[in-house]
Amino acid sequence: MTEPATVKAALTSQSIETPSWAYGNSGTRFKVFARPGVPRTPQEKLDDAAKVHEFTGAAPTVALHIPWDTVDDYAALAAHARDRGLTLGTVNANTFQDDDFRLGSVCHPDPAVRRKALDHLLACVDIMDATGSRDLKLWFADGTNYPGQDDVRERQYRLAEALAAVYERLGDDQRMLLEYKLFEPAFYTTDVPDWGTAYAHCLKLGPRAQVVVDTGHHAPGTNIEFIVATLLREGRLGAFDFNSRFYADDDLMVGAADPFQLFRIMYEVVRGGGLTADVAFMLDQCHNIEEKIPAIIRSVMNVQEATAKALLVDREALATAQRTGDVLEANAVLMDAYNTDVRPLLAEVREEQGLDGDPMAAYRRSGWATKTAEERIGGQQAGWGA
């Protein structure tokens, strides 16, 4: 059984990156819903992110999305973050919201469009240089809707060419994180549809090319923890995009749909050394009908709870049951850890850090929601538009 002090130490050192876009307005394909107090600028997003970190103690970095977070001075934006106890994390590129990208970006049949997409990716690396960010995250909406629309094989060559150019541009301490997605918005073929495709491209590029596992990007029934275990074993798991899904890429709060799956994933992370490796744990969620900051706080807490339960698995007892073929006992060991109420333990960890044991209650008492609703009047609220 893992010693409580060891569990506490691991939980205290865990860092969860929050996404800037989760603080802005979002919605469905039909409507983006506005809320009072939503940030209007990247600086105000960081102000909100600082509140999440203030009450959880576990969210010190914020991911940017370009062009949604475009500013004139990225060094100044990084300084704004530091002044609030934060650092700027992953830079996310956007090659899916320009009219020229209707048939794809780096996989587009037109070389001029591919050049435009590549220039954007290279500009994102320039931003990383200015912000001190380590990771560039790439997700491509590229694909086709109809058989015969484009040469599927040729599109892979175009993708490889663009990735190689970006990889060459990276600094020695920077990484490329390649994300995959089963489908959407392309419905016949997607150019990076699964972890195998992403892994194959990363292998050709080099060790600073890593795979991103988004928990909402798989077919129903996919064993995500197997993917996690395999990528960790190969040293190619670069990051998570944590969220929940019921049907497709629903982008719900992590742990909301299937907390047992989140526990199983985190057990493989713990088992494979992912807590101490360079794996980035990031949320990728759109809070459509719920308040932004409380939803992010809840997600951070859900990841912490799943991690605590994973750390409590009696690995010695589990290994013994596995070696002897005791199927029921092996499953019981996992279930004992999963059924443990770790909320008192996490409250104790927070209090030992000088934080309130209940981050949600502490945020409610802070009055931040009322303050921002009163002060953030006028201007254009942040959001991804629809």
Coordinates of N, CA, C and O in Angstrom, one line a residue, residues 106-188:
V106 N -2.6 22.3 -44.0 CA -1.4 21.8 -44.5 C -1.5 20.6 -45.5 O -0.6 20.2 -46.1
C107 N -2.7 20.1 -45.6 CA -3.0 19.0 -46.5 C -3.8 19.4 -47.7 O -4.2 18.6 -48.6
H108 N -4.0 20.7 -47.8 CA -4.8 21.3 -48.9 C -4.2 21.0 -50.3 O -2.9 21.0 -50.4
P109 N -4.9 20.7 -51.3 CA -4.3 20.5 -52.6 C -3.6 21.7 -53.2 O -2.8 21.5 -54.1
D110 N -3.9 22.9 -52.8 CA -3.3 24.1 -53.3 C -2.0 24.4 -52.6 O -2.1 24.7 -51.3
P111 N -0.9 24.5 -53.2 CA 0.4 24.8 -52.5 C 0.4 26.2 -51.8 O 1.0 26.3 -50.7
A112 N -0.4 27.1 -52.3 CA -0.4 28.5 -51.7 C -1.2 28.4 -50.4 O -0.8 29.1 -49.4
V113 N -2.2 27.6 -50.3 CA -3.0 27.5 -49.1 C -2.1 26.7 -48.0 O -2.1 27.1 -46.9
R114 N -1.4 25.7 -48.5 CA -0.5 25.0 -47.6 C 0.6 25.9 -47.0 O 0.9 25.8 -45.8
R115 N 1.1 26.8 -47.9 CA 2.1 27.7 -47.4 C 1.5 28.7 -46.4 O 2.2 29.0 -45.4
K116 N 0.3 29.1 -46.6 CA -0.4 30.0 -45.6 C -0.5 29.3 -44.3 O -0.2 29.9 -43.2
A117 N -0.9 28.1 -44.3 CA -1.1 27.3 -43.0 C 0.3 27.1 -42.4 O 0.4 27.3 -41.1
L118 N 1.3 26.8 -43.1 CA 2.6 26.6 -42.5 C 3.2 27.9 -41.9 O 3.8 27.9 -40.9
D119 N 2.9 29.0 -42.6 CA 3.4 30.3 -42.1 C 2.7 30.6 -40.7 O 3.4 31.1 -39.8
H120 N 1.5 30.2 -40.6 CA 0.8 30.4 -39.3 C 1.5 29.5 -38.2 O 1.7 30.0 -37.1
L121 N 1.8 28.3 -38.5 CA 2.4 27.4 -37.6 C 3.8 27.9 -37.2 O 4.2 27.9 -36.0
L122 N 4.6 28.4 -38.1 CA 5.9 29.0 -37.8 C 5.7 30.2 -37.0 O 6.6 30.5 -36.1
A123 N 4.7 31.0 -37.2 CA 4.5 32.2 -36.4 C 4.1 31.8 -35.0 O 4.5 32.5 -34.0
C124 N 3.5 30.7 -34.8 CA 3.2 30.2 -33.4 C 4.5 29.9 -32.7 O 4.6 30.1 -31.5
V125 N 5.5 29.3 -33.4 CA 6.7 29.1 -32.8 C 7.4 30.4 -32.4 O 8.0 30.5 -31.3
D126 N 7.3 31.4 -33.2 CA 7.8 32.7 -32.8 C 7.2 33.2 -31.5 O 7.8 33.8 -30.6
I127 N 5.9 33.0 -31.4 CA 5.2 33.3 -30.1 C 5.7 32.5 -29.0 O 5.9 33.1 -27.9
M128 N 6.0 31.3 -29.2 CA 6.6 30.4 -28.1 C 7.9 31.0 -27.6 O 8.2 31.0 -26.4
D129 N 8.7 31.5 -28.6 CA 10.0 32.1 -28.2 C 9.8 33.3 -27.3 O 10.5 33.5 -26.4
A130 N 8.7 34.1 -27.6 CA 8.5 35.3 -26.9 C 7.9 35.0 -25.5 O 8.1 35.8 -24.5
T131 N 7.1 34.0 -25.4 CA 6.4 33.7 -24.1 C 7.2 32.7 -23.2 O 6.8 32.6 -22.1
G132 N 8.1 32.1 -23.8 CA 8.9 31.1 -23.1 C 8.1 29.7 -23.0 O 8.5 28.9 -22.2
S133 N 7.2 29.5 -23.9 CA 6.4 28.3 -23.9 C 7.2 27.1 -24.4 O 8.0 27.3 -25.3
R134 N 7.0 26.0 -23.9 CA 7.7 24.8 -24.3 C 7.0 24.0 -25.5 O 7.7 23.5 -26.3
D135 N 5.7 24.0 -25.5 CA 5.0 23.1 -26.3 C 4.1 23.8 -27.4 O 3.4 24.8 -27.1
L136 N 4.2 23.3 -28.6 CA 3.3 23.7 -29.7 C 2.3 22.6 -29.9 O 2.8 21.5 -30.3
K137 N 1.0 22.8 -29.8 CA 0.1 21.8 -30.0 C -0.6 22.0 -31.3 O -1.1 23.0 -31.6
L138 N -0.7 20.9 -32.1 CA -1.2 20.9 -33.5 C -2.4 20.0 -33.6 O -2.3 18.7 -33.3
W139 N -3.6 20.5 -33.9 CA -4.7 19.7 -34.3 C -5.2 20.2 -35.6 O -5.4 21.4 -35.8
F140 N -5.3 19.3 -36.5 CA -5.8 19.6 -37.9 C -7.2 19.1 -38.2 O -7.5 18.0 -38.0
A141 N -8.0 20.1 -38.6 CA -9.3 19.7 -39.1 C -9.3 19.1 -40.5 O -10.4 18.8 -41.0
D142 N -8.2 18.9 -41.0 CA -8.0 18.5 -42.4 C -8.6 17.1 -42.7 O -8.5 16.2 -41.8
G143 N -9.3 16.9 -43.8 CA -9.8 15.7 -44.2 C -10.7 15.9 -45.4 O -10.7 16.9 -46.1
T144 N -11.4 14.8 -45.8 CA -12.3 14.9 -46.9 C -13.7 14.4 -46.5 O -13.9 13.6 -45.6
N145 N -14.7 14.9 -47.3 CA -16.1 14.5 -47.0 C -16.6 13.4 -48.0 O -17.6 12.7 -47.7
Y146 N -15.9 13.3 -49.1 CA -16.5 12.4 -50.2 C -15.4 11.5 -50.8 O -14.2 12.0 -51.0
P147 N -15.7 10.3 -51.1 CA -14.7 9.4 -51.8 C -14.3 10.1 -53.1 O -15.1 10.6 -53.9
G148 N -13.0 10.1 -53.4 CA -12.5 10.7 -54.6 C -12.2 12.2 -54.5 O -11.7 12.8 -55.4
Q149 N -12.6 12.8 -53.4 CA -12.5 14.3 -53.3 C -11.0 14.7 -53.4 O -10.7 15.7 -54.0
D150 N -10.1 13.9 -52.8 CA -8.7 14.2 -52.9 C -7.9 12.9 -52.8 O -8.4 11.9 -52.4
D151 N -6.6 13.0 -53.1 CA -5.7 11.8 -53.0 C -5.4 11.6 -51.5 O -4.6 12.4 -50.9
V152 N -5.9 10.6 -50.9 CA -5.7 10.3 -49.4 C -4.2 10.1 -49.1 O -3.7 10.6 -48.2
R153 N -3.5 9.4 -50.0 CA -2.1 9.1 -49.8 C -1.3 10.4 -49.9 O -0.4 10.6 -49.1
E154 N -1.6 11.1 -50.9 CA -0.8 12.4 -51.2 C -1.0 13.4 -50.0 O -0.1 14.1 -49.6
R155 N -2.2 13.4 -49.4 CA -2.4 14.3 -48.3 C -1.4 13.9 -47.1 O -1.0 14.8 -46.3
Q156 N -1.1 12.7 -46.9 CA -0.2 12.3 -45.9 C 1.2 12.8 -46.2 O 2.0 13.2 -45.2
Y157 N 1.6 12.8 -47.4 CA 2.9 13.4 -47.8 C 2.9 14.9 -47.5 O 3.9 15.4 -47.0
R158 N 1.8 15.6 -47.8 CA 1.8 17.0 -47.5 C 1.8 17.3 -46.1 O 2.5 18.2 -45.6
L159 N 1.1 16.5 -45.3 CA 1.2 16.6 -43.8 C 2.6 16.4 -43.3 O 3.1 17.2 -42.5
A160 N 3.3 15.4 -43.7 CA 4.6 15.1 -43.3 C 5.6 16.2 -43.6 O 6.4 16.6 -42.8
E161 N 5.4 16.8 -44.8 CA 6.3 17.9 -45.2 C 6.1 19.1 -44.3 O 7.1 19.7 -43.9
A162 N 4.9 19.4 -44.0 CA 4.6 20.6 -43.1 C 5.1 20.3 -41.7 O 5.8 21.2 -41.1
L163 N 4.9 19.1 -41.2 CA 5.4 18.8 -39.8 C 6.9 18.9 -39.7 O 7.4 19.3 -38.7
A164 N 7.5 18.4 -40.8 CA 9.0 18.4 -40.8 C 9.5 19.8 -40.7 O 10.5 20.1 -40.1
A165 N 8.9 20.7 -41.5 CA 9.3 22.1 -41.5 C 9.1 22.8 -40.1 O 10.0 23.5 -39.7
V166 N 8.0 22.5 -39.5 CA 7.8 23.0 -38.1 C 8.8 22.5 -37.1 O 9.4 23.2 -36.3
Y167 N 9.0 21.2 -37.2 CA 9.9 20.5 -36.3 C 11.3 21.1 -36.4 O 12.0 21.3 -35.4
E168 N 11.7 21.4 -37.6 CA 13.1 21.9 -37.9 C 13.2 23.3 -37.2 O 14.2 23.7 -36.8
R169 N 12.1 24.0 -37.2 CA 12.1 25.4 -36.6 C 12.1 25.4 -35.1 O 12.5 26.4 -34.5
L170 N 11.7 24.3 -34.4 CA 11.6 24.3 -33.0 C 13.0 24.5 -32.3 O 14.0 24.1 -32.9
G171 N 13.0 25.2 -31.2 CA 14.2 25.3 -30.4 C 14.5 24.0 -29.7 O 13.7 23.1 -29.6
D172 N 15.7 23.9 -29.2 CA 16.2 22.6 -28.5 C 15.3 22.2 -27.3 O 15.2 21.0 -27.0
D173 N 14.7 23.2 -26.7 CA 13.9 22.9 -25.5 C 12.4 23.0 -25.8 O 11.6 23.1 -24.9
Q174 N 12.1 23.0 -27.0 CA 10.6 23.1 -27.4 C 10.2 21.7 -28.0 O 11.0 21.0 -28.6
R175 N 8.9 21.5 -27.9 CA 8.3 20.2 -28.4 C 7.1 20.5 -29.3 O 6.4 21.5 -29.2
M176 N 6.9 19.6 -30.2 CA 5.7 19.5 -31.0 C 4.7 18.5 -30.5 O 5.2 17.3 -30.3
L177 N 3.5 18.8 -30.2 CA 2.5 17.9 -29.7 C 1.4 17.7 -30.8 O 0.7 18.6 -31.2
L178 N 1.3 16.5 -31.3 CA 0.4 16.2 -32.4 C -0.8 15.5 -31.9 O -0.8 14.4 -31.3
E179 N -2.0 16.1 -32.1 CA -3.2 15.6 -31.6 C -4.0 14.9 -32.8 O -3.7 15.1 -33.9
Y180 N -4.8 13.9 -32.4 CA -5.6 13.2 -33.4 C -7.1 13.3 -33.0 O -7.4 13.6 -31.9
K181 N -7.9 13.0 -34.0 CA -9.3 13.0 -33.8 C -10.0 12.0 -34.8 O -9.8 12.1 -36.0
L182 N -10.9 11.2 -34.3 CA -11.6 10.2 -35.1 C -12.3 10.8 -36.3 O -12.1 10.3 -37.4
F183 N -13.1 11.8 -36.1 CA -13.8 12.4 -37.2 C -14.2 13.8 -36.8 O -13.9 14.2 -35.6
E184 N -14.7 14.6 -37.7 CA -15.2 15.9 -37.4 C -14.1 17.0 -37.5 O -13.1 16.9 -36.8
P185 N -14.2 17.9 -38.4 CA -15.4 18.2 -39.3 C -15.4 17.4 -40.6 O -16.4 17.5 -41.3
A186 N -14.4 16.7 -40.9 CA -14.4 15.9 -42.1 C -15.0 14.5 -41.8 O -14.7 13.9 -40.7
F187 N -15.8 14.0 -42.7 CA -16.6 12.8 -42.4 C -16.2 11.6 -43.2 O -16.5 10.5 -42.7
Y188 N -15.5 11.7 -44.3 CA -15.1 10.5 -45.0 C -13.7 10.1 -44.6 O -13.5 8.9 -44.2

